[in-house]
Amino acid sequence: KPLPPIQEEDRPYELPKGWVWVRLGEIGFVNPKQNVDDEAEVSFVPMKLIPICWGQQCTSKITVWREVKTGSTHFAEGDVVLAKITPCFENGKSAVMRGLKNGIGAGTTELHVFHPYQELVLSEYVLVYLKTARFLQEGALKMTGSVGQQRVPKSYFAENPFPLPPLAEQHRIVAQVDTLMQLCDELEAQLRQAREHNQTLVQAIL
């Protein structure tokens, strides 16, 4: 089904030269299905194993496909997954699926999945976007369902205007995010060490 063209009023801000506004559904598959042999070993990822913070690896359990092919969300190596249910969505639970057994996985039904056209978009760059405050805040306003069971609709995930830079620029952005997050981790470790030293000093004084 063709996606509606992005109108001028849909563009929240001006993009740098060489960037374009697209929809995720135009540059990859949304919520694809996998066709795998029933006895093949695959990875299963429950919601609790999907990380919140950038840079954390998504772990999984090994199972056989026939156990998880129905009643689960399907994904493959390199796919980007996003928790769609509250409060997991607002907390930023999302990840790039890496290290899947035989390159195939399944998980909780409370996920949206994006399988990118790799010649157009880098999975990690999509993940950067999904973790931005703007995407999460606007998505929270579009949730539907009863209290405590609200979900972000597929239409928001697939059709939300997405800023697409050239592939080389995507790699530079992801590398910069990695560097900044590493600096944040180092700062957090220093602050934690300073608090521990301060507590030791207070105890010694007392």
JSON list of C-alpha atoms in Angstrom, two decimals:
[
{"chain": "A", "resi": 1, "resn": "LYS", "atom": "CA", "xyz": [0.00, 0.00, 0.00]},
{"chain": "A", "resi": 2, "resn": "PRO", "atom": "CA", "xyz": [1.54, 3.34, -1.05]},
{"chain": "A", "resi": 3, "resn": "LEU", "atom": "CA", "xyz": [2.29, 5.68, 1.85]},
{"chain": "A", "resi": 4, "resn": "PRO", "atom": "CA", "xyz": [0.98, 9.25, 1.72]},
{"chain": "A", "resi": 5, "resn": "PRO", "atom": "CA", "xyz": [3.53, 11.81, 0.49]},
{"chain": "A", "resi": 6, "resn": "ILE", "atom": "CA", "xyz": [5.14, 14.03, 3.12]},
{"chain": "A", "resi": 7, "resn": "GLN", "atom": "CA", "xyz": [3.59, 17.47, 2.99]},
{"chain": "A", "resi": 8, "resn": "GLU", "atom": "CA", "xyz": [5.30, 20.70, 3.98]},
{"chain": "A", "resi": 9, "resn": "GLU", "atom": "CA", "xyz": [3.33, 20.88, 7.23]},
{"chain": "A", "resi": 10, "resn": "ASP", "atom": "CA", "xyz": [4.54, 17.36, 8.15]},
{"chain": "A", "resi": 11, "resn": "ARG", "atom": "CA", "xyz": [8.18, 18.47, 8.26]},
{"chain": "A", "resi": 12, "resn": "PRO", "atom": "CA", "xyz": [9.00, 19.52, 11.83]},
{"chain": "A", "resi": 13, "resn": "TYR", "atom": "CA", "xyz": [12.26, 21.30, 10.93]},
{"chain": "A", "resi": 14, "resn": "GLU", "atom": "CA", "xyz": [14.59, 22.17, 8.06]},
{"chain": "A", "resi": 15, "resn": "LEU", "atom": "CA", "xyz": [17.07, 19.47, 7.05]},
{"chain": "A", "resi": 16, "resn": "PRO", "atom": "CA", "xyz": [20.71, 19.98, 6.01]},
{"chain": "A", "resi": 17, "resn": "LYS", "atom": "CA", "xyz": [21.55, 19.85, 2.32]},
{"chain": "A", "resi": 18, "resn": "GLY", "atom": "CA", "xyz": [21.57, 16.29, 1.00]},
{"chain": "A", "resi": 19, "resn": "TRP", "atom": "CA", "xyz": [19.08, 15.01, 3.60]},
{"chain": "A", "resi": 20, "resn": "VAL", "atom": "CA", "xyz": [15.48, 14.08, 2.75]},
{"chain": "A", "resi": 21, "resn": "TRP", "atom": "CA", "xyz": [12.27, 13.46, 4.65]},
{"chain": "A", "resi": 22, "resn": "VAL", "atom": "CA", "xyz": [10.97, 9.91, 4.19]},
{"chain": "A", "resi": 23, "resn": "ARG", "atom": "CA", "xyz": [8.79, 7.44, 6.05]},
{"chain": "A", "resi": 24, "resn": "LEU", "atom": "CA", "xyz": [10.25, 4.26, 7.54]},
{"chain": "A", "resi": 25, "resn": "GLY", "atom": "CA", "xyz": [7.80, 2.25, 5.47]},
{"chain": "A", "resi": 26, "resn": "GLU", "atom": "CA", "xyz": [9.45, 3.65, 2.33]},
{"chain": "A", "resi": 27, "resn": "ILE", "atom": "CA", "xyz": [12.99, 2.54, 3.18]},
{"chain": "A", "resi": 28, "resn": "GLY", "atom": "CA", "xyz": [12.34, -0.90, 4.67]},
{"chain": "A", "resi": 29, "resn": "PHE", "atom": "CA", "xyz": [9.77, -3.49, 5.70]},
{"chain": "A", "resi": 30, "resn": "VAL", "atom": "CA", "xyz": [7.64, -2.93, 8.80]},
{"chain": "A", "resi": 31, "resn": "ASN", "atom": "CA", "xyz": [6.66, -5.95, 10.93]},
{"chain": "A", "resi": 32, "resn": "PRO", "atom": "CA", "xyz": [7.87, -8.62, 8.44]},
{"chain": "A", "resi": 33, "resn": "LYS", "atom": "CA", "xyz": [7.23, -12.34, 8.85]},
{"chain": "A", "resi": 34, "resn": "GLN", "atom": "CA", "xyz": [9.94, -15.01, 8.72]},
{"chain": "A", "resi": 35, "resn": "ASN", "atom": "CA", "xyz": [9.69, -18.39, 7.01]},
{"chain": "A", "resi": 36, "resn": "VAL", "atom": "CA", "xyz": [11.96, -20.85, 8.84]},
{"chain": "A", "resi": 37, "resn": "ASP", "atom": "CA", "xyz": [12.19, -24.63, 9.23]},
{"chain": "A", "resi": 38, "resn": "ASP", "atom": "CA", "xyz": [10.27, -25.73, 12.35]},
{"chain": "A", "resi": 39, "resn": "GLU", "atom": "CA", "xyz": [13.29, -27.44, 13.90]},
{"chain": "A", "resi": 40, "resn": "ALA", "atom": "CA", "xyz": [15.72, -24.58, 13.28]},
{"chain": "A", "resi": 41, "resn": "GLU", "atom": "CA", "xyz": [17.30, -23.06, 16.38]},
{"chain": "A", "resi": 42, "resn": "VAL", "atom": "CA", "xyz": [16.49, -19.36, 16.76]},
{"chain": "A", "resi": 43, "resn": "SER", "atom": "CA", "xyz": [16.73, -16.62, 19.37]},
{"chain": "A", "resi": 44, "resn": "PHE", "atom": "CA", "xyz": [13.79, -15.63, 21.56]},
{"chain": "A", "resi": 45, "resn": "VAL", "atom": "CA", "xyz": [13.75, -12.16, 23.15]},
{"chain": "A", "resi": 46, "resn": "PRO", "atom": "CA", "xyz": [11.19, -11.36, 25.87]},
{"chain": "A", "resi": 47, "resn": "MET", "atom": "CA", "xyz": [10.49, -7.74, 26.71]},
{"chain": "A", "resi": 48, "resn": "LYS", "atom": "CA", "xyz": [12.68, -7.78, 29.83]},
{"chain": "A", "resi": 49, "resn": "LEU", "atom": "CA", "xyz": [15.78, -8.48, 27.69]},
{"chain": "A", "resi": 50, "resn": "ILE", "atom": "CA", "xyz": [15.29, -5.46, 25.41]},
{"chain": "A", "resi": 51, "resn": "PRO", "atom": "CA", "xyz": [17.55, -2.64, 26.67]},
{"chain": "A", "resi": 52, "resn": "ILE", "atom": "CA", "xyz": [16.59, 0.95, 27.38]},
{"chain": "A", "resi": 53, "resn": "CYS", "atom": "CA", "xyz": [19.97, 2.65, 27.13]},
{"chain": "A", "resi": 54, "resn": "TRP", "atom": "CA", "xyz": [22.04, 3.17, 24.01]},
{"chain": "A", "resi": 55, "resn": "GLY", "atom": "CA", "xyz": [24.95, 0.77, 23.62]},
{"chain": "A", "resi": 56, "resn": "GLN", "atom": "CA", "xyz": [23.51, -2.06, 25.69]},
{"chain": "A", "resi": 57, "resn": "GLN", "atom": "CA", "xyz": [23.46, -5.44, 23.94]},
{"chain": "A", "resi": 58, "resn": "CYS", "atom": "CA", "xyz": [20.15, -7.27, 23.55]},
{"chain": "A", "resi": 59, "resn": "THR", "atom": "CA", "xyz": [20.49, -10.79, 24.96]},
{"chain": "A", "resi": 60, "resn": "SER", "atom": "CA", "xyz": [18.26, -13.73, 24.07]},
{"chain": "A", "resi": 61, "resn": "LYS", "atom": "CA", "xyz": [17.31, -17.32, 24.81]},
{"chain": "A", "resi": 62, "resn": "ILE", "atom": "CA", "xyz": [17.79, -20.18, 22.31]},
{"chain": "A", "resi": 63, "resn": "THR", "atom": "CA", "xyz": [14.73, -22.17, 21.27]},
{"chain": "A", "resi": 64, "resn": "VAL", "atom": "CA", "xyz": [13.36, -23.95, 18.18]},
{"chain": "A", "resi": 65, "resn": "TRP", "atom": "CA", "xyz": [11.22, -22.12, 15.64]},
{"chain": "A", "resi": 66, "resn": "ARG", "atom": "CA", "xyz": [8.09, -24.26, 16.04]},
{"chain": "A", "resi": 67, "resn": "GLU", "atom": "CA", "xyz": [7.87, -23.15, 19.68]},
{"chain": "A", "resi": 68, "resn": "VAL", "atom": "CA", "xyz": [7.75, -19.44, 18.87]},
{"chain": "A", "resi": 69, "resn": "LYS", "atom": "CA", "xyz": [6.60, -18.99, 15.25]},
{"chain": "A", "resi": 70, "resn": "THR", "atom": "CA", "xyz": [2.99, -18.35, 16.29]},
{"chain": "A", "resi": 71, "resn": "GLY", "atom": "CA", "xyz": [1.96, -15.83, 18.91]},
{"chain": "A", "resi": 72, "resn": "SER", "atom": "CA", "xyz": [5.27, -13.97, 18.62]},
{"chain": "A", "resi": 73, "resn": "THR", "atom": "CA", "xyz": [6.80, -11.07, 16.72]},
{"chain": "A", "resi": 74, "resn": "HIS", "atom": "CA", "xyz": [9.29, -12.12, 14.03]},
{"chain": "A", "resi": 75, "resn": "PHE", "atom": "CA", "xyz": [12.59, -10.39, 13.28]},
{"chain": "A", "resi": 76, "resn": "ALA", "atom": "CA", "xyz": [15.97, -11.08, 11.66]},
{"chain": "A", "resi": 77, "resn": "GLU", "atom": "CA", "xyz": [19.61, -10.09, 12.08]},
{"chain": "A", "resi": 78, "resn": "GLY", "atom": "CA", "xyz": [19.97, -6.31, 11.80]},
{"chain": "A", "resi": 79, "resn": "ASP", "atom": "CA", "xyz": [16.28, -5.52, 12.32]},
{"chain": "A", "resi": 80, "resn": "VAL", "atom": "CA", "xyz": [15.34, -2.67, 14.64]},
{"chain": "A", "resi": 81, "resn": "VAL", "atom": "CA", "xyz": [12.72, -3.43, 17.30]},
{"chain": "A", "resi": 82, "resn": "LEU", "atom": "CA", "xyz": [10.67, -0.94, 19.31]},
{"chain": "A", "resi": 83, "resn": "ALA", "atom": "CA", "xyz": [8.46, -1.64, 22.32]},
{"chain": "A", "resi": 84, "resn": "LYS", "atom": "CA", "xyz": [4.98, -0.34, 21.50]},
{"chain": "A", "resi": 85, "resn": "ILE", "atom": "CA", "xyz": [3.20, -0.72, 24.86]},
{"chain": "A", "resi": 86, "resn": "THR", "atom": "CA", "xyz": [3.24, 1.68, 27.81]},
{"chain": "A", "resi": 87, "resn": "PRO", "atom": "CA", "xyz": [5.46, 2.26, 29.81]},
{"chain": "A", "resi": 88, "resn": "CYS", "atom": "CA", "xyz": [8.10, 0.36, 27.80]},
{"chain": "A", "resi": 89, "resn": "PHE", "atom": "CA", "xyz": [7.69, 2.72, 24.83]},
{"chain": "A", "resi": 90, "resn": "GLU", "atom": "CA", "xyz": [8.10, 5.88, 26.91]},
{"chain": "A", "resi": 91, "resn": "ASN", "atom": "CA", "xyz": [11.16, 4.33, 28.59]},
{"chain": "A", "resi": 92, "resn": "GLY", "atom": "CA", "xyz": [12.80, 3.94, 25.19]},
{"chain": "A", "resi": 93, "resn": "LYS", "atom": "CA", "xyz": [12.99, 0.14, 25.02]},
{"chain": "A", "resi": 94, "resn": "SER", "atom": "CA", "xyz": [14.42, -0.45, 21.55]},
{"chain": "A", "resi": 95, "resn": "ALA", "atom": "CA", "xyz": [17.40, -2.21, 20.02]},
{"chain": "A", "resi": 96, "resn": "VAL", "atom": "CA", "xyz": [19.11, -3.50, 16.90]},
{"chain": "A", "resi": 97, "resn": "MET", "atom": "CA", "xyz": [18.92, -7.27, 16.79]},
{"chain": "A", "resi": 98, "resn": "ARG", "atom": "CA", "xyz": [22.48, -8.62, 16.60]},
{"chain": "A", "resi": 99, "resn": "GLY", "atom": "CA", "xyz": [23.92, -12.07, 17.23]},
{"chain": "A", "resi": 100, "resn": "LEU", "atom": "CA", "xyz": [20.67, -13.95, 16.61]},
{"chain": "A", "resi": 101, "resn": "LYS", "atom": "CA", "xyz": [20.92, -17.72, 16.36]},
{"chain": "A", "resi": 102, "resn": "ASN", "atom": "CA", "xyz": [20.90, -18.57, 12.64]},
{"chain": "A", "resi": 103, "resn": "GLY", "atom": "CA", "xyz": [20.08, -14.90, 12.00]},
{"chain": "A", "resi": 104, "resn": "ILE", "atom": "CA", "xyz": [16.42, -15.30, 13.03]},
{"chain": "A", "resi": 105, "resn": "GLY", "atom": "CA", "xyz": [14.50, -14.35, 16.15]},
{"chain": "A", "resi": 106, "resn": "ALA", "atom": "CA", "xyz": [11.10, -13.97, 17.72]},
{"chain": "A", "resi": 107, "resn": "GLY", "atom": "CA", "xyz": [9.91, -12.07, 20.73]},
{"chain": "A", "resi": 108, "resn": "THR", "atom": "CA", "xyz": [7.10, -10.47, 22.63]},
{"chain": "A", "resi": 109, "resn": "THR", "atom": "CA", "xyz": [4.06, -9.44, 20.61]},
{"chain": "A", "resi": 110, "resn": "GLU", "atom": "CA", "xyz": [4.45, -5.92, 22.03]},
{"chain": "A", "resi": 111, "resn": "LEU", "atom": "CA", "xyz": [7.03, -4.92, 19.43]},
{"chain": "A", "resi": 112, "resn": "HIS", "atom": "CA", "xyz": [7.15, -3.04, 16.16]},
{"chain": "A", "resi": 113, "resn": "VAL", "atom": "CA", "xyz": [9.91, -4.25, 13.81]},
{"chain": "A", "resi": 114, "resn": "PHE", "atom": "CA", "xyz": [11.76, -2.43, 11.05]},
{"chain": "A", "resi": 115, "resn": "HIS", "atom": "CA", "xyz": [13.81, -4.36, 8.46]},
{"chain": "A", "resi": 116, "resn": "PRO", "atom": "CA", "xyz": [15.90, -1.77, 6.58]},
{"chain": "A", "resi": 117, "resn": "TYR", "atom": "CA", "xyz": [16.98, -1.63, 2.98]},
{"chain": "A", "resi": 118, "resn": "GLN", "atom": "CA", "xyz": [20.67, -1.71, 3.88]},
{"chain": "A", "resi": 119, "resn": "GLU", "atom": "CA", "xyz": [21.74, 0.27, 0.82]},
{"chain": "A", "resi": 120, "resn": "LEU", "atom": "CA", "xyz": [19.65, 3.20, 2.11]},
{"chain": "A", "resi": 121, "resn": "VAL", "atom": "CA", "xyz": [19.71, 3.26, 5.88]},
{"chain": "A", "resi": 122, "resn": "LEU", "atom": "CA", "xyz": [21.84, 2.01, 8.76]},
{"chain": "A", "resi": 123, "resn": "SER", "atom": "CA", "xyz": [20.00, 0.11, 11.49]},
{"chain": "A", "resi": 124, "resn": "GLU", "atom": "CA", "xyz": [21.89, 1.91, 14.27]},
{"chain": "A", "resi": 125, "resn": "TYR", "atom": "CA", "xyz": [20.96, 5.29, 12.80]},
{"chain": "A", "resi": 126, "resn": "VAL", "atom": "CA", "xyz": [17.29, 4.32, 12.92]},
{"chain": "A", "resi": 127, "resn": "LEU", "atom": "CA", "xyz": [17.80, 3.34, 16.56]},
{"chain": "A", "resi": 128, "resn": "VAL", "atom": "CA", "xyz": [19.27, 6.77, 17.32]},
{"chain": "A", "resi": 129, "resn": "TYR", "atom": "CA", "xyz": [16.10, 8.35, 15.95]},
{"chain": "A", "resi": 130, "resn": "LEU", "atom": "CA", "xyz": [13.77, 6.01, 17.86]},
{"chain": "A", "resi": 131, "resn": "LYS", "atom": "CA", "xyz": [15.43, 7.00, 21.13]},
{"chain": "A", "resi": 132, "resn": "THR", "atom": "CA", "xyz": [15.07, 10.76, 20.60]},
{"chain": "A", "resi": 133, "resn": "ALA", "atom": "CA", "xyz": [12.87, 12.70, 23.00]},
{"chain": "A", "resi": 134, "resn": "ARG", "atom": "CA", "xyz": [10.79, 14.12, 20.12]},
{"chain": "A", "resi": 135, "resn": "PHE", "atom": "CA", "xyz": [9.89, 10.68, 18.74]},
{"chain": "A", "resi": 136, "resn": "LEU", "atom": "CA", "xyz": [9.00, 9.28, 22.17]},
{"chain": "A", "resi": 137, "resn": "GLN", "atom": "CA", "xyz": [7.01, 12.32, 23.32]},
{"chain": "A", "resi": 138, "resn": "GLU", "atom": "CA", "xyz": [4.97, 12.60, 20.12]},
{"chain": "A", "resi": 139, "resn": "GLY", "atom": "CA", "xyz": [4.40, 8.85, 20.07]},
{"chain": "A", "resi": 140, "resn": "ALA", "atom": "CA", "xyz": [3.08, 8.89, 23.63]},
{"chain": "A", "resi": 141, "resn": "LEU", "atom": "CA", "xyz": [0.42, 11.40, 22.53]},
{"chain": "A", "resi": 142, "resn": "LYS", "atom": "CA", "xyz": [-0.76, 9.08, 19.76]},
{"chain": "A", "resi": 143, "resn": "MET", "atom": "CA", "xyz": [-1.18, 5.97, 21.91]},
{"chain": "A", "resi": 144, "resn": "THR", "atom": "CA", "xyz": [-4.51, 4.17, 21.78]},
{"chain": "A", "resi": 145, "resn": "GLY", "atom": "CA", "xyz": [-6.18, 1.60, 24.03]},
{"chain": "A", "resi": 146, "resn": "SER", "atom": "CA", "xyz": [-7.34, 1.32, 27.62]},
{"chain": "A", "resi": 147, "resn": "VAL", "atom": "CA", "xyz": [-5.43, 2.73, 30.59]},
{"chain": "A", "resi": 148, "resn": "GLY", "atom": "CA", "xyz": [-2.38, 0.61, 31.36]},
{"chain": "A", "resi": 149, "resn": "GLN", "atom": "CA", "xyz": [-2.62, -1.15, 27.99]},
{"chain": "A", "resi": 150, "resn": "GLN", "atom": "CA", "xyz": [-2.02, 1.72, 25.61]},
{"chain": "A", "resi": 151, "resn": "ARG", "atom": "CA", "xyz": [0.07, 1.11, 22.50]},
{"chain": "A", "resi": 152, "resn": "VAL", "atom": "CA", "xyz": [1.73, 3.18, 19.79]},
{"chain": "A", "resi": 153, "resn": "PRO", "atom": "CA", "xyz": [-0.03, 2.35, 16.49]},
{"chain": "A", "resi": 154, "resn": "LYS", "atom": "CA", "xyz": [1.84, 0.87, 13.56]},
{"chain": "A", "resi": 155, "resn": "SER", "atom": "CA", "xyz": [0.92, 3.94, 11.50]},
{"chain": "A", "resi": 156, "resn": "TYR", "atom": "CA", "xyz": [2.98, 6.23, 13.77]},
{"chain": "A", "resi": 157, "resn": "PHE", "atom": "CA", "xyz": [5.96, 3.87, 13.56]},
{"chain": "A", "resi": 158, "resn": "ALA", "atom": "CA", "xyz": [5.79, 3.33, 9.80]},
{"chain": "A", "resi": 159, "resn": "GLU", "atom": "CA", "xyz": [4.60, 6.76, 8.61]},
{"chain": "A", "resi": 160, "resn": "ASN", "atom": "CA", "xyz": [6.23, 9.22, 11.00]},
{"chain": "A", "resi": 161, "resn": "PRO", "atom": "CA", "xyz": [8.46, 11.65, 9.03]},
{"chain": "A", "resi": 162, "resn": "PHE", "atom": "CA", "xyz": [12.04, 10.38, 9.27]},
{"chain": "A", "resi": 163, "resn": "PRO", "atom": "CA", "xyz": [15.14, 12.52, 8.53]},
{"chain": "A", "resi": 164, "resn": "LEU", "atom": "CA", "xyz": [17.35, 10.51, 6.18]},
{"chain": "A", "resi": 165, "resn": "PRO", "atom": "CA", "xyz": [20.95, 11.68, 5.58]},
{"chain": "A", "resi": 166, "resn": "PRO", "atom": "CA", "xyz": [23.43, 10.13, 3.12]},
{"chain": "A", "resi": 167, "resn": "LEU", "atom": "CA", "xyz": [24.74, 6.74, 4.29]},
{"chain": "A", "resi": 168, "resn": "ALA", "atom": "CA", "xyz": [28.21, 8.08, 5.09]},
{"chain": "A", "resi": 169, "resn": "GLU", "atom": "CA", "xyz": [26.68, 10.77, 7.30]},
{"chain": "A", "resi": 170, "resn": "GLN", "atom": "CA", "xyz": [24.63, 8.10, 9.10]},
{"chain": "A", "resi": 171, "resn": "HIS", "atom": "CA", "xyz": [27.85, 6.26, 9.98]},
{"chain": "A", "resi": 172, "resn": "ARG", "atom": "CA", "xyz": [29.39, 9.50, 11.30]},
{"chain": "A", "resi": 173, "resn": "ILE", "atom": "CA", "xyz": [26.31, 10.24, 13.44]},
{"chain": "A", "resi": 174, "resn": "VAL", "atom": "CA", "xyz": [26.29, 6.76, 14.97]},
{"chain": "A", "resi": 175, "resn": "ALA", "atom": "CA", "xyz": [30.03, 6.98, 15.70]},
{"chain": "A", "resi": 176, "resn": "GLN", "atom": "CA", "xyz": [29.54, 10.36, 17.37]},
{"chain": "A", "resi": 177, "resn": "VAL", "atom": "CA", "xyz": [26.68, 9.02, 19.51]},
{"chain": "A", "resi": 178, "resn": "ASP", "atom": "CA", "xyz": [28.91, 6.10, 20.57]},
{"chain": "A", "resi": 179, "resn": "THR", "atom": "CA", "xyz": [31.65, 8.54, 21.58]},
{"chain": "A", "resi": 180, "resn": "LEU", "atom": "CA", "xyz": [29.31, 10.81, 23.54]},
{"chain": "A", "resi": 181, "resn": "MET", "atom": "CA", "xyz": [27.65, 7.93, 25.35]},
{"chain": "A", "resi": 182, "resn": "GLN", "atom": "CA", "xyz": [31.05, 6.53, 26.32]},
{"chain": "A", "resi": 183, "resn": "LEU", "atom": "CA", "xyz": [31.94, 9.94, 27.79]},
{"chain": "A", "resi": 184, "resn": "CYS", "atom": "CA", "xyz": [28.65, 9.92, 29.71]},
{"chain": "A", "resi": 185, "resn": "ASP", "atom": "CA", "xyz": [29.45, 6.46, 31.10]},
{"chain": "A", "resi": 186, "resn": "GLU", "atom": "CA", "xyz": [32.90, 7.65, 32.20]},
{"chain": "A", "resi": 187, "resn": "LEU", "atom": "CA", "xyz": [31.42, 10.74, 33.87]},
{"chain": "A", "resi": 188, "resn": "GLU", "atom": "CA", "xyz": [28.82, 8.62, 35.66]},
{"chain": "A", "resi": 189, "resn": "ALA", "atom": "CA", "xyz": [31.58, 6.31, 36.93]},
{"chain": "A", "resi": 190, "resn": "GLN", "atom": "CA", "xyz": [33.56, 9.30, 38.20]},
{"chain": "A", "resi": 191, "resn": "LEU", "atom": "CA", "xyz": [30.52, 10.73, 39.99]},
{"chain": "A", "resi": 192, "resn": "ARG", "atom": "CA", "xyz": [29.77, 7.35, 41.55]},
{"chain": "A", "resi": 193, "resn": "GLN", "atom": "CA", "xyz": [33.36, 7.08, 42.77]},
{"chain": "A", "resi": 194, "resn": "ALA", "atom": "CA", "xyz": [33.22, 10.61, 44.18]},
{"chain": "A", "resi": 195, "resn": "ARG", "atom": "CA", "xyz": [30.03, 9.80, 46.11]},
{"chain": "A", "resi": 196, "resn": "GLU", "atom": "CA", "xyz": [31.64, 6.67, 47.54]},
{"chain": "A", "resi": 197, "resn": "HIS", "atom": "CA", "xyz": [34.69, 8.67, 48.64]},
{"chain": "A", "resi": 198, "resn": "ASN", "atom": "CA", "xyz": [32.45, 11.30, 50.18]},
{"chain": "A", "resi": 199, "resn": "GLN", "atom": "CA", "xyz": [30.52, 8.67, 52.16]},
{"chain": "A", "resi": 200, "resn": "THR", "atom": "CA", "xyz": [33.79, 7.16, 53.38]},
{"chain": "A", "resi": 201, "resn": "LEU", "atom": "CA", "xyz": [35.00, 10.60, 54.48]},
{"chain": "A", "resi": 202, "resn": "VAL", "atom": "CA", "xyz": [31.74, 11.34, 56.34]},
{"chain": "A", "resi": 203, "resn": "GLN", "atom": "CA", "xyz": [31.90, 8.01, 58.16]},
{"chain": "A", "resi": 204, "resn": "ALA", "atom": "CA", "xyz": [35.53, 8.67, 59.14]},
{"chain": "A", "resi": 205, "resn": "ILE", "atom": "CA", "xyz": [34.61, 12.12, 60.50]},
{"chain": "A", "resi": 206, "resn": "LEU", "atom": "CA", "xyz": [31.70, 10.73, 62.51]}
]
